[in-house]
Coordinates of C-alpha atoms in Angstrom, one line a residue:
Chain A
M254 CA 31.2 29.2 -2.6
N255 CA 33.0 27.1 0.0
W256 CA 30.4 24.7 1.4
Q257 CA 30.8 22.5 4.4
K258 CA 29.6 19.1 3.5
A259 CA 27.7 16.3 5.3
S260 CA 26.6 12.9 4.2
L261 CA 22.9 12.8 3.2
R262 CA 22.4 9.1 3.9
D263 CA 24.2 9.4 7.2
A264 CA 21.7 12.2 8.1
L265 CA 18.9 9.9 7.2
G266 CA 20.2 7.1 9.5
R267 CA 20.8 9.4 12.4
S268 CA 17.5 11.1 12.0
L269 CA 15.6 7.8 12.2
V270 CA 17.4 7.0 15.4
A271 CA 16.4 10.4 16.8
I272 CA 12.7 9.9 16.2
G273 CA 13.0 6.4 17.4
E274 CA 14.2 7.8 20.7
R275 CA 11.2 10.1 20.8
D276 CA 8.4 7.8 19.9
D277 CA 8.4 4.0 20.5
K278 CA 5.7 3.5 17.8
V279 CA 8.3 4.3 15.2
L280 CA 9.4 1.2 13.3
V281 CA 11.8 0.9 10.4
V282 CA 10.9 -1.6 7.7
N283 CA 13.9 -2.7 5.6
A284 CA 14.2 -4.4 2.3
D285 CA 17.9 -5.3 2.7
L286 CA 20.1 -2.2 1.9
R287 CA 20.6 -1.3 5.5
N288 CA 24.2 -0.4 5.0
S289 CA 23.4 1.7 1.9
V290 CA 20.6 3.7 3.5
K291 CA 22.2 3.7 7.0
T292 CA 19.3 2.2 8.8
T293 CA 22.0 0.1 10.4
Y294 CA 22.1 2.9 13.1
F295 CA 18.4 2.3 13.9
M296 CA 18.9 -1.4 13.9
E297 CA 21.8 -1.2 16.3
R298 CA 19.8 1.1 18.6
F299 CA 16.4 -0.6 18.2
P300 CA 16.9 -4.2 16.9
D301 CA 13.5 -5.1 18.2
R302 CA 11.8 -2.3 16.2
T303 CA 13.5 -3.1 12.9
I304 CA 11.4 -5.2 10.5
E305 CA 13.6 -6.8 7.9
V306 CA 11.7 -8.4 4.9
G307 CA 14.6 -9.0 2.5
I308 CA 14.8 -7.9 -1.1
A309 CA 11.1 -7.8 -1.5
E310 CA 9.8 -4.3 -1.8
Q311 CA 6.2 -5.2 -2.6
N312 CA 6.0 -7.1 0.6
M313 CA 7.8 -4.3 2.4
I314 CA 5.0 -1.9 1.5
G315 CA 2.2 -4.3 2.4
V316 CA 3.8 -5.2 5.8
A317 CA 4.3 -1.5 6.5
A318 CA 0.6 -0.8 5.6
G319 CA -0.5 -3.6 8.0
L320 CA 1.7 -2.2 10.8
A321 CA 0.3 1.3 10.2
M322 CA -3.2 -0.1 10.4
M323 CA -2.4 -1.5 13.8
G324 CA -1.3 1.9 15.0
F325 CA 2.4 1.9 14.4
I326 CA 4.5 4.5 12.6
P327 CA 6.4 2.5 10.0
F328 CA 9.2 4.0 7.9
A329 CA 9.7 1.9 4.8
V330 CA 13.2 2.7 3.7
T331 CA 14.7 1.7 0.4
F332 CA 16.1 3.2 -2.8
A333 CA 13.8 5.6 -4.6
R334 CA 13.7 3.3 -7.6
F335 CA 12.6 0.2 -5.8
A336 CA 10.0 2.1 -3.7
S337 CA 8.5 4.1 -6.4
K338 CA 8.6 1.6 -9.2
R339 CA 8.9 -1.9 -7.9
A340 CA 6.2 -1.4 -5.3
A341 CA 4.2 1.3 -7.1
D342 CA 0.9 -0.6 -7.1
Q343 CA 1.3 -1.6 -3.5
I344 CA 1.8 2.0 -2.6
S345 CA -1.1 3.1 -4.8
M346 CA -3.6 0.6 -3.4
S347 CA -2.6 -0.2 0.2
V348 CA -1.0 3.1 1.2
D349 CA -2.3 6.0 -1.0
Y350 CA -5.9 4.9 -1.7
C351 CA -6.4 3.5 1.8
R352 CA -4.7 6.7 3.3
T353 CA -2.4 4.6 5.4
N354 CA 0.1 6.2 7.6
V355 CA 3.2 4.7 5.9
R356 CA 6.2 6.9 5.5
I357 CA 8.1 5.9 2.4
I358 CA 11.7 7.0 2.2
G359 CA 13.0 7.1 -1.4
A360 CA 16.8 7.1 -0.7
Y361 CA 19.2 7.4 -3.6
A362 CA 16.8 9.8 -5.3
G363 CA 18.1 11.6 -8.3
I364 CA 21.4 11.0 -10.0
F365 CA 24.1 11.6 -7.4
T366 CA 24.3 8.1 -6.0
G367 CA 27.9 7.1 -5.8
M368 CA 28.8 6.4 -9.5
Q369 CA 26.6 3.3 -9.6
G370 CA 24.7 3.9 -12.8
V371 CA 21.1 4.1 -13.9
S372 CA 19.7 1.1 -11.9
Q373 CA 20.6 2.8 -8.6
Q374 CA 19.5 6.3 -9.7
M375 CA 15.9 7.5 -9.8
I376 CA 14.7 10.4 -12.0
D377 CA 11.0 9.8 -12.2
D378 CA 9.8 9.0 -8.7
T379 CA 8.5 12.5 -7.9
A380 CA 6.4 12.1 -11.1
A381 CA 4.9 8.8 -10.0
M382 CA 4.3 9.8 -6.4
R383 CA 2.8 13.2 -7.0
A384 CA 0.3 11.7 -9.4
M385 CA -1.2 9.7 -6.5
P386 CA -4.1 11.7 -5.2
N387 CA -3.5 11.3 -1.5
M388 CA 0.3 11.4 -1.4
T389 CA 2.4 14.1 0.2
V390 CA 5.8 14.4 -1.5
I391 CA 8.8 16.0 0.0
D392 CA 12.3 16.4 -1.5
T393 CA 15.3 17.3 0.8
A394 CA 18.2 19.6 0.1
D395 CA 20.8 18.9 2.8
A396 CA 21.5 17.0 6.0
R397 CA 19.7 19.5 8.3
E398 CA 16.6 19.5 6.1
I399 CA 16.6 15.7 6.2
A400 CA 16.6 15.8 10.0
A401 CA 13.8 18.3 10.1
V402 CA 11.6 16.5 7.6
I403 CA 12.1 13.1 9.2
D404 CA 11.2 14.7 12.5
Y405 CA 8.1 16.2 11.0
A406 CA 7.1 12.8 9.4
V407 CA 6.4 11.2 12.8
G408 CA 3.3 13.2 13.3
H409 CA 2.2 13.4 9.6
E410 CA -1.3 12.1 8.9
G411 CA -1.6 10.1 5.6
P412 CA 0.6 8.7 2.9
L413 CA 4.1 10.3 2.7
Y414 CA 7.0 10.0 0.3
I415 CA 10.3 11.6 1.1
R416 CA 13.2 11.9 -1.3
V417 CA 16.7 11.6 0.2
G418 CA 20.1 11.7 -1.5
R419 CA 23.2 9.7 -0.8
D420 CA 26.5 11.5 -0.9
D421 CA 28.4 14.1 1.0
W422 CA 26.6 17.3 0.1
P423 CA 26.8 21.0 1.0
V424 CA 25.1 22.0 4.2
V425 CA 22.9 25.0 3.3
F426 CA 20.9 25.4 6.5
D427 CA 21.9 26.0 10.1
G428 CA 20.4 24.6 13.2
A429 CA 17.6 27.1 13.2
Y430 CA 16.0 25.6 10.1
V431 CA 12.3 24.8 10.5
F432 CA 10.4 22.6 8.1
R433 CA 6.8 23.7 7.3
L434 CA 4.7 21.3 5.2
G435 CA 3.5 22.9 2.0
K436 CA 5.6 26.1 2.5
G437 CA 8.5 27.4 0.4
H438 CA 10.8 30.0 1.8
W439 CA 12.9 32.8 0.3
L440 CA 16.6 32.4 1.0
R441 CA 17.4 35.5 -1.0
Q442 CA 15.2 38.3 -2.5
G443 CA 15.5 39.5 -6.0
H444 CA 13.2 41.3 -8.4
D445 CA 14.5 40.1 -11.8
V446 CA 14.0 36.3 -11.6
A447 CA 12.9 33.7 -9.1
L448 CA 15.0 30.5 -8.8
I449 CA 12.7 27.9 -7.1
S450 CA 14.5 24.8 -6.0
S451 CA 13.4 21.5 -4.5
G452 CA 16.1 19.1 -3.3
V453 CA 19.9 19.0 -3.5
L454 CA 20.5 21.5 -6.3
L455 CA 19.8 24.3 -3.8
P456 CA 23.4 25.3 -3.3
Y457 CA 23.8 25.5 -7.1
A458 CA 20.8 27.9 -7.2
L459 CA 22.4 30.1 -4.5
E460 CA 25.7 30.1 -6.4
A461 CA 23.9 31.0 -9.7
A462 CA 22.3 34.0 -7.9
E463 CA 25.8 35.2 -7.0
V464 CA 26.9 34.8 -10.7
L465 CA 23.9 36.8 -11.8
R466 CA 24.5 39.6 -9.2
G467 CA 27.9 40.0 -10.9
E468 CA 26.0 40.9 -14.1
G469 CA 23.6 43.2 -12.3
I470 CA 20.7 40.7 -12.3
E471 CA 19.0 40.3 -8.9
A472 CA 17.7 36.7 -8.5
G473 CA 15.5 35.6 -5.7
V474 CA 16.1 32.0 -4.4
V475 CA 13.3 29.9 -2.9
N476 CA 13.8 26.5 -1.2
M477 CA 10.5 24.5 -1.6
P478 CA 10.9 21.0 -0.1
T479 CA 7.2 20.1 -0.3
V480 CA 6.5 19.1 -3.9
K481 CA 2.9 18.2 -3.0
P482 CA 0.9 20.0 -1.8
I483 CA 2.8 22.7 -3.7
D484 CA 3.1 26.2 -2.3
A485 CA 0.8 27.7 -4.9
D486 CA 0.5 31.1 -3.2
L487 CA 4.3 31.6 -3.1
I488 CA 4.5 30.6 -6.8
A489 CA 1.7 32.9 -7.9
D490 CA 3.3 35.7 -5.9
A491 CA 6.7 35.2 -7.5
A492 CA 5.0 35.0 -10.9
N493 CA 3.1 38.2 -10.4
R494 CA 5.8 40.3 -8.7
I495 CA 8.9 39.0 -10.5
G496 CA 7.5 37.6 -13.8
A497 CA 10.2 35.0 -14.5
I498 CA 10.8 31.6 -12.9
V499 CA 13.5 28.9 -13.1
A500 CA 12.4 25.6 -11.6
I501 CA 15.3 23.5 -10.3
E502 CA 15.2 19.8 -9.4
N503 CA 17.3 16.6 -9.3
H504 CA 14.7 14.7 -11.4
N505 CA 13.4 14.5 -14.9
V506 CA 12.0 17.9 -15.9
Q507 CA 8.9 16.1 -17.3
A508 CA 6.2 15.6 -14.7
G509 CA 8.3 16.5 -11.7
F510 CA 8.7 19.6 -9.4
G511 CA 9.0 22.1 -12.3
S512 CA 5.8 20.7 -13.9
A513 CA 4.1 21.1 -10.5
I514 CA 5.1 24.8 -10.5
A515 CA 4.1 25.2 -14.1
E516 CA 0.6 23.9 -13.3
V517 CA 0.2 26.7 -10.8
V518 CA 1.8 29.4 -13.1
V519 CA -0.4 28.7 -16.1
A520 CA -3.6 28.6 -13.9
R521 CA -2.9 31.7 -11.8
A522 CA -0.2 34.0 -13.2
P523 CA 1.3 33.0 -16.6
C524 CA 5.0 34.0 -16.9
P525 CA 8.1 32.7 -18.6
M526 CA 9.6 29.6 -17.0
E527 CA 12.8 27.6 -17.5
F528 CA 13.4 24.1 -16.3
I529 CA 16.7 22.9 -14.7
G530 CA 16.7 19.1 -14.2
I531 CA 17.3 15.9 -16.1
Q532 CA 16.2 16.7 -19.7
N533 CA 14.2 13.6 -20.3
E534 CA 17.1 11.2 -20.6
Y535 CA 18.7 8.5 -18.5
S536 CA 21.8 9.3 -16.5
Q537 CA 24.9 7.1 -16.1
S538 CA 27.7 6.4 -13.6
A539 CA 30.3 9.2 -13.2
P540 CA 31.6 11.5 -10.5
N541 CA 28.9 13.9 -9.3
D542 CA 30.6 17.0 -10.6
D543 CA 30.9 15.4 -14.1
L544 CA 27.2 14.3 -14.0
A545 CA 26.1 17.8 -12.8
E546 CA 27.9 19.4 -15.7
H547 CA 26.8 16.7 -18.2
H548 CA 23.1 17.3 -17.3
R549 CA 23.6 21.1 -17.3
L550 CA 22.6 21.4 -13.6
T551 CA 25.5 23.6 -12.5
P552 CA 25.4 27.3 -11.5
P553 CA 26.4 28.6 -15.0
H554 CA 23.6 26.7 -16.6
I555 CA 21.1 27.9 -14.0
A556 CA 22.3 31.5 -14.6
A557 CA 21.9 31.0 -18.4
A558 CA 18.3 29.6 -17.8
A559 CA 17.6 32.7 -15.7
R560 CA 18.7 35.0 -18.5
R561 CA 16.5 33.2 -21.0
A562 CA 13.5 33.5 -18.8
I563 CA 14.2 37.2 -18.1
A564 CA 14.6 37.8 -21.9
R565 CA 11.1 36.4 -22.4
K566 CA 9.4 38.7 -19.8
R567 CA 6.7 41.0 -21.2
G568 CA 7.3 44.7 -21.5
Chain B
M298 CA -18.2 -6.8 22.9
L299 CA -16.0 -9.1 20.8
S300 CA -17.5 -12.5 20.4
N301 CA -17.9 -15.5 18.3
A302 CA -19.7 -18.7 18.7
L303 CA -16.9 -21.2 18.7
T304 CA -13.6 -19.3 19.3
D305 CA -14.8 -18.2 22.7
R306 CA -14.9 -21.7 23.9
E307 CA -11.4 -23.0 23.5
G308 CA -10.0 -26.3 24.6
A309 CA -12.0 -29.5 24.6
R310 CA -15.3 -27.7 24.2
W311 CA -14.3 -26.1 20.9
A312 CA -15.9 -28.7 18.7
P313 CA -19.2 -27.6 17.1
T314 CA -22.3 -29.7 17.5
D315 CA -24.1 -31.3 14.6
A316 CA -26.8 -28.7 15.1
E317 CA -24.3 -25.9 14.8
I318 CA -22.8 -27.3 11.7
G319 CA -26.3 -27.8 10.3
R320 CA -27.1 -24.2 11.0
F321 CA -23.9 -23.0 9.3
R322 CA -24.8 -25.2 6.3
Y323 CA -28.3 -23.6 6.2
L324 CA -26.7 -20.2 6.4
A325 CA -24.3 -21.0 3.5
E326 CA -27.2 -22.3 1.4
S327 CA -29.4 -19.3 2.1
T328 CA -26.4 -17.0 1.4
R329 CA -26.1 -18.7 -2.0
K330 CA -29.8 -17.9 -2.6
L331 CA -29.3 -14.3 -1.4
F332 CA -26.4 -14.0 -3.8
L333 CA -28.3 -15.3 -6.8
D334 CA -31.3 -13.1 -5.9
T335 CA -29.0 -10.1 -5.9
V336 CA -27.2 -11.0 -9.1
F337 CA -30.5 -11.7 -10.8
R338 CA -32.1 -8.5 -9.7
Y339 CA -29.2 -6.1 -10.2
G340 CA -27.7 -7.8 -13.2
R341 CA -24.0 -8.2 -12.3
G342 CA -21.6 -10.1 -10.1
H343 CA -18.7 -12.6 -10.2
C344 CA -20.8 -15.7 -9.9
G345 CA -18.2 -18.4 -10.0
P346 CA -15.7 -17.0 -7.5
C347 CA -18.4 -15.8 -5.1
L348 CA -20.2 -19.1 -5.0
S349 CA -16.9 -21.0 -4.3
E350 CA -16.1 -18.9 -1.3
I351 CA -19.4 -19.0 0.5
E352 CA -18.7 -21.8 3.1
I353 CA -15.3 -20.3 3.8
L354 CA -16.8 -16.8 4.6
I355 CA -19.8 -18.1 6.5
S356 CA -17.7 -20.3 8.7
L357 CA -15.3 -17.4 9.3
Y358 CA -17.9 -14.8 10.1
F359 CA -20.2 -17.0 12.1
A360 CA -17.8 -19.2 13.9
E361 CA -14.3 -17.9 13.9
L362 CA -13.6 -14.2 13.6
R363 CA -14.0 -12.2 16.8
I364 CA -15.7 -9.1 15.8
D365 CA -18.0 -6.5 17.4
E366 CA -21.1 -6.4 15.2
R367 CA -21.8 -2.9 16.5
D368 CA -18.3 -1.5 15.9
P369 CA -16.4 -2.3 12.8
K370 CA -13.3 -0.6 14.2
S371 CA -13.2 -2.3 17.6
P372 CA -9.5 -2.2 18.4
D373 CA -9.0 -5.8 19.4
R374 CA -11.1 -7.4 16.6
D375 CA -9.6 -10.1 14.4
R376 CA -8.5 -8.7 11.0
F377 CA -9.9 -10.2 7.9
I378 CA -8.7 -9.4 4.3
L379 CA -10.5 -10.7 1.2
S380 CA -7.4 -10.5 -1.1
K381 CA -9.5 -11.9 -4.0
G382 CA -11.4 -8.6 -4.1
H383 CA -13.6 -9.8 -6.9
G384 CA -15.4 -12.0 -4.3
A385 CA -17.0 -8.8 -3.1
L386 CA -20.7 -9.5 -3.6
G387 CA -20.3 -12.9 -1.9
L388 CA -18.7 -11.1 1.1
Y389 CA -21.4 -8.5 1.2
C390 CA -24.1 -11.2 1.3
V391 CA -22.3 -12.8 4.3
F392 CA -22.2 -9.3 5.9
A393 CA -25.9 -9.0 5.4
Q394 CA -26.5 -12.5 6.9
R395 CA -24.3 -11.6 9.9
G396 CA -26.3 -8.4 10.4
L397 CA -23.3 -6.1 9.6
I398 CA -25.2 -4.4 6.8
E399 CA -28.8 -4.4 5.9
T400 CA -30.0 -6.8 3.3
K401 CA -31.6 -4.0 1.4
E402 CA -28.3 -2.3 1.0
L403 CA -27.3 -5.1 -1.5
A404 CA -29.5 -3.3 -4.0
T405 CA -26.9 -0.5 -4.1
F406 CA -24.1 -2.9 -5.3
E407 CA -21.8 -1.0 -7.7
A408 CA -24.0 2.1 -7.8
L409 CA -22.4 5.6 -7.7
G410 CA -21.5 6.5 -4.1
A411 CA -22.4 3.0 -2.8
R412 CA -20.6 1.5 0.1
L413 CA -20.7 -1.8 -1.8
Q414 CA -18.1 -1.2 -4.5
G415 CA -17.4 -3.7 -7.3
H416 CA -14.3 -4.9 -5.5
V417 CA -14.1 -4.7 -1.7
D418 CA -13.2 -1.3 -0.6
S419 CA -12.2 -0.2 2.9
I420 CA -12.7 3.5 2.2
H421 CA -16.3 3.1 1.4
L422 CA -17.3 0.3 3.8
P423 CA -15.8 0.2 7.3
W424 CA -16.4 -3.6 7.7
V425 CA -13.7 -4.1 4.9
E426 CA -10.2 -3.9 6.3
L427 CA -8.4 -3.4 3.0
T428 CA -9.3 -2.4 -0.5
T429 CA -8.2 -5.3 -2.8
G430 CA -8.7 -6.6 -6.3
S431 CA -5.2 -5.7 -7.5
L432 CA -4.3 -9.2 -6.7
G433 CA -1.5 -10.6 -4.6
Q434 CA -1.3 -7.8 -2.0
G435 CA -3.6 -8.8 0.8
L436 CA -1.3 -11.4 2.4
S437 CA 1.5 -8.8 3.0
V438 CA -0.9 -6.5 4.7
A439 CA -2.3 -9.3 6.8
L440 CA 1.2 -10.2 7.8
G441 CA 1.9 -6.6 8.9
M442 CA -1.3 -6.8 11.0
A443 CA -0.2 -10.1 12.5
I444 CA 3.2 -8.7 13.4
G445 CA 1.7 -5.5 14.7
A446 CA -0.8 -7.5 16.9
R447 CA 2.0 -9.5 18.4
R448 CA 4.0 -6.3 19.1
L449 CA 1.0 -4.9 20.9
G450 CA 0.9 -8.1 23.0
K451 CA -2.7 -8.7 21.9
D452 CA -4.5 -11.9 21.0
I453 CA -5.6 -10.7 17.6
R454 CA -5.5 -13.0 14.6
A455 CA -5.1 -11.9 10.9
Y456 CA -6.9 -13.8 8.2
C457 CA -6.5 -13.6 4.5
V458 CA -8.6 -15.4 1.8
L459 CA -6.8 -15.6 -1.6
G460 CA -7.8 -16.9 -4.9
D461 CA -5.9 -19.8 -6.4
G462 CA -5.0 -17.9 -9.6
E463 CA -4.0 -15.0 -7.4
T464 CA -1.1 -17.0 -6.0
Q465 CA 0.6 -16.6 -9.4
E466 CA 1.5 -13.2 -8.1
G467 CA 5.1 -12.9 -6.9
N468 CA 4.0 -10.7 -4.0
V469 CA 2.2 -13.6 -2.5
W470 CA 5.4 -15.6 -2.2
E471 CA 7.3 -12.6 -0.8
A472 CA 4.8 -12.5 1.9
A473 CA 4.8 -16.3 2.4
M474 CA 8.6 -16.2 2.8
A475 CA 8.5 -13.4 5.3
A476 CA 5.6 -14.8 7.3
A477 CA 7.6 -17.9 8.1
K478 CA 10.6 -15.8 9.1
F479 CA 8.4 -13.8 11.5
K480 CA 6.9 -17.1 12.9
A481 CA 3.5 -15.5 12.4
D482 CA 1.4 -18.1 14.0
N483 CA -1.5 -15.6 14.4
L484 CA -1.7 -15.4 10.6
L485 CA -4.1 -17.8 8.7
A486 CA -4.2 -17.8 4.9
I487 CA -7.0 -19.6 3.1
V488 CA -6.7 -20.3 -0.6
D489 CA -10.0 -20.7 -2.3
W490 CA -8.8 -23.4 -4.7
N491 CA -11.6 -23.6 -7.2
G492 CA -9.4 -24.7 -10.1
L493 CA -10.4 -22.1 -12.6
Q494 CA -9.3 -18.5 -13.1
G495 CA -10.7 -15.6 -15.0
G496 CA -12.2 -17.0 -18.1
I497 CA -9.9 -20.0 -18.5
T498 CA -8.9 -23.3 -16.9
M499 CA -5.6 -23.2 -15.0
E500 CA -4.0 -25.9 -17.2
V501 CA -2.9 -23.2 -19.7
M502 CA -1.3 -21.2 -16.9
P503 CA 2.2 -21.7 -15.4
S504 CA 1.6 -24.6 -13.0
L505 CA 1.2 -23.9 -9.3
E506 CA 1.7 -27.5 -8.4
P507 CA 2.9 -29.0 -6.2
F508 CA 0.8 -26.4 -4.4
A509 CA 0.8 -27.8 -0.8
A510 CA 4.5 -28.7 -1.0
K511 CA 5.3 -25.1 -2.1
W512 CA 3.7 -23.7 1.1
Q513 CA 5.4 -26.4 3.2
A514 CA 8.8 -25.5 1.6
F515 CA 8.1 -21.9 2.5
G516 CA 7.8 -22.9 6.2
W517 CA 4.0 -23.0 6.6
H518 CA 1.7 -25.4 8.3
V519 CA -0.6 -26.7 5.5
I520 CA -4.1 -28.1 5.9
D521 CA -5.7 -29.4 2.7
I522 CA -9.5 -29.9 3.0
P523 CA -12.7 -30.0 1.0
G524 CA -13.6 -26.3 1.0
H525 CA -17.4 -26.6 1.1
D526 CA -17.3 -28.9 4.1
I527 CA -18.2 -26.6 7.1
G528 CA -17.1 -29.2 9.6
A529 CA -13.7 -29.6 7.9
L530 CA -13.3 -25.8 7.7
L531 CA -14.0 -25.3 11.5
A532 CA -11.7 -28.1 12.4
A533 CA -9.0 -26.5 10.2
Y534 CA -9.4 -23.1 11.9
H535 CA -9.1 -24.8 15.3
E536 CA -6.0 -26.7 14.2
A537 CA -4.5 -23.5 12.9
R538 CA -5.0 -21.9 16.3
M539 CA -3.1 -24.7 18.0
V540 CA 0.0 -24.3 15.7
R541 CA 2.9 -22.5 17.3
G542 CA 5.8 -20.8 15.6
K543 CA 4.6 -20.9 12.0
P544 CA 1.8 -19.5 9.9
T545 CA -0.9 -21.8 8.6
V546 CA -2.5 -22.0 5.1
I547 CA -5.7 -23.9 4.5
I548 CA -6.0 -25.1 0.9
A549 CA -9.8 -25.2 0.5
R550 CA -10.6 -27.4 -2.5
T551 CA -13.8 -25.7 -3.8
V552 CA -15.9 -25.7 -6.9
K553 CA -16.2 -22.6 -8.9
G554 CA -19.9 -21.8 -9.2
K555 CA -20.7 -24.2 -6.4
G556 CA -24.4 -25.0 -5.9
V557 CA -25.7 -24.1 -9.3
S558 CA -25.2 -27.0 -11.7
Y559 CA -24.8 -25.0 -14.9
M560 CA -22.2 -22.7 -13.3
E561 CA -20.1 -25.4 -11.6
N562 CA -16.7 -25.7 -13.2
Q563 CA -17.7 -23.5 -16.1
V564 CA -15.1 -20.9 -17.0
E565 CA -17.7 -18.7 -18.7
W566 CA -19.4 -18.2 -15.3
H567 CA -16.5 -16.2 -13.8
G568 CA -18.9 -13.3 -14.5
G569 CA -22.1 -13.8 -16.5
T570 CA -25.7 -12.7 -16.6
V571 CA -28.5 -14.7 -14.9
T572 CA -31.6 -14.8 -17.2
P573 CA -35.1 -15.5 -15.7
A574 CA -34.9 -19.1 -16.9
L575 CA -31.5 -19.6 -15.4
Y576 CA -32.6 -18.0 -12.2
D577 CA -35.5 -20.4 -11.9
Q578 CA -33.3 -23.3 -12.6
A579 CA -30.8 -22.2 -9.9
M580 CA -33.7 -21.8 -7.4
S581 CA -35.0 -25.2 -8.3
E582 CA -31.6 -26.6 -7.1
I583 CA -31.1 -24.4 -4.1
E584 CA -34.5 -24.4 -2.6
P585 CA -34.8 -28.2 -2.0
R586 CA -31.5 -28.1 -0.3
L587 CA -32.7 -25.3 1.9
A588 CA -35.8 -27.2 2.7
Q589 CA -33.7 -30.2 3.8
L590 CA -31.7 -28.0 6.2
E591 CA -34.8 -26.1 7.4
S592 CA -34.8 -27.9 10.8
Y593 CA -31.3 -26.4 11.6
R594 CA -32.4 -22.9 11.0

């Protein structure tokens, strides 16, 4: 398919400005990296509402928690690695346990982060964040979904972690897109297999469905931005009606989005599942297309996973 | 109504009278007794680190913090974080003395469903601003509160009591560096420097010295005082209020296990169990001091 592309980090930066215009309680807390995560736009528009703490993510989360406790709406913006790992205990204690209204933006989530290698990628942040009992976890698929999720985040009650990518990426949604917390939505119906995607691999899922149609296989495609709380009803319905699921994520397949789906499937409607994602290994620096192929994330691999799941269906 | 005895009378009249200091000393000593009663009766508690913090907490809660004793979430209250969360039972005893909780609630310490968790816990007890005990995190949150208060244009101060060993955490120095940058003169850190940590003396640890010079180098106003001297504590709080453009740290030189001779400076009394004989010995030391201060009651 010929996708129009838009920069994910640029969407993040513009979206923060947009909510800043709407609500003057919105603050951005930076730990350096302004140019990388494009909070430069917010800083230029609202210098007085930009809190810069330097390369000190633990302090960033603590300061954001304190600001939230004083009634502000702080967005702590840094790379997914530094947020979810460097400041993990600060997030656990001062944000998640204390149910503080801090919005944590894990930018540079996943592996498509501009050929910078493992230290600037993050494949296990969803796992860490969704294991926190009070945390809401959202992954984003394209520039429009980022805008919608950031807009939603202003009014969210409680701890919130949002994964955002970096690079120019296919724009899947149009201006009519509406984000609903905890809800997945069918982009395409199909009775043979359900491809359920969270995050930036969504266009690959849609392309895989086209490949499968060419073989006479009808694949349904779901976009499910909210990883936690997961849309258990949609998943159980897909498992019951269709009976084969492929989970698709830009994250380690262990303990991530696919695992969250599997938890629902085994409890409510057991059916064959396949997992597209990083297969429990670290990535590396390379062009995005090369990485996608190397980690078997591309449409042909998704189509192959769909066939495997269908083959294991009962009856 | 937000109020406190001394902070409501600024300027030349701020200074406490001898009678007031005597009363706070009486309160500190009676809090010590209440603490030991509780530990003896219910079997557990961090004796050393709680006994070292008593004067700091009494002077804060009776003479410095503006709080509304009927409303823990009064919006314009001063914010207090006990970052050394293991000092929990000492703080709960001060809450009881101040009338924020009932003394009989101390009997529920660490019980299932109790408001009085083993480390201070803001989800269970509204008088606690932040759940702590995972050390090194409180100062960052206090800084966020101080910045937030100033953004709101409000005369709210943020206070944070840290353990000395706690300042080995890198997060403390991230916060220290940032607090100076933000010129957070409404932030007061108090380090309960009792010279011991966990079950060991600090000599075997990476050195924190020169401690005062470290804070100075990070851009803080530093006040170094004897930490069981109520008058010195009150004067330091007042001095901190007068400082403009930088945060203040009080290094309160305390004694771990203060007030009970066999606990003082003994590493094994970070925790410990008080037997009947040990309880009687502790009372034989505390009660005469209480009697001496009786006239200030």
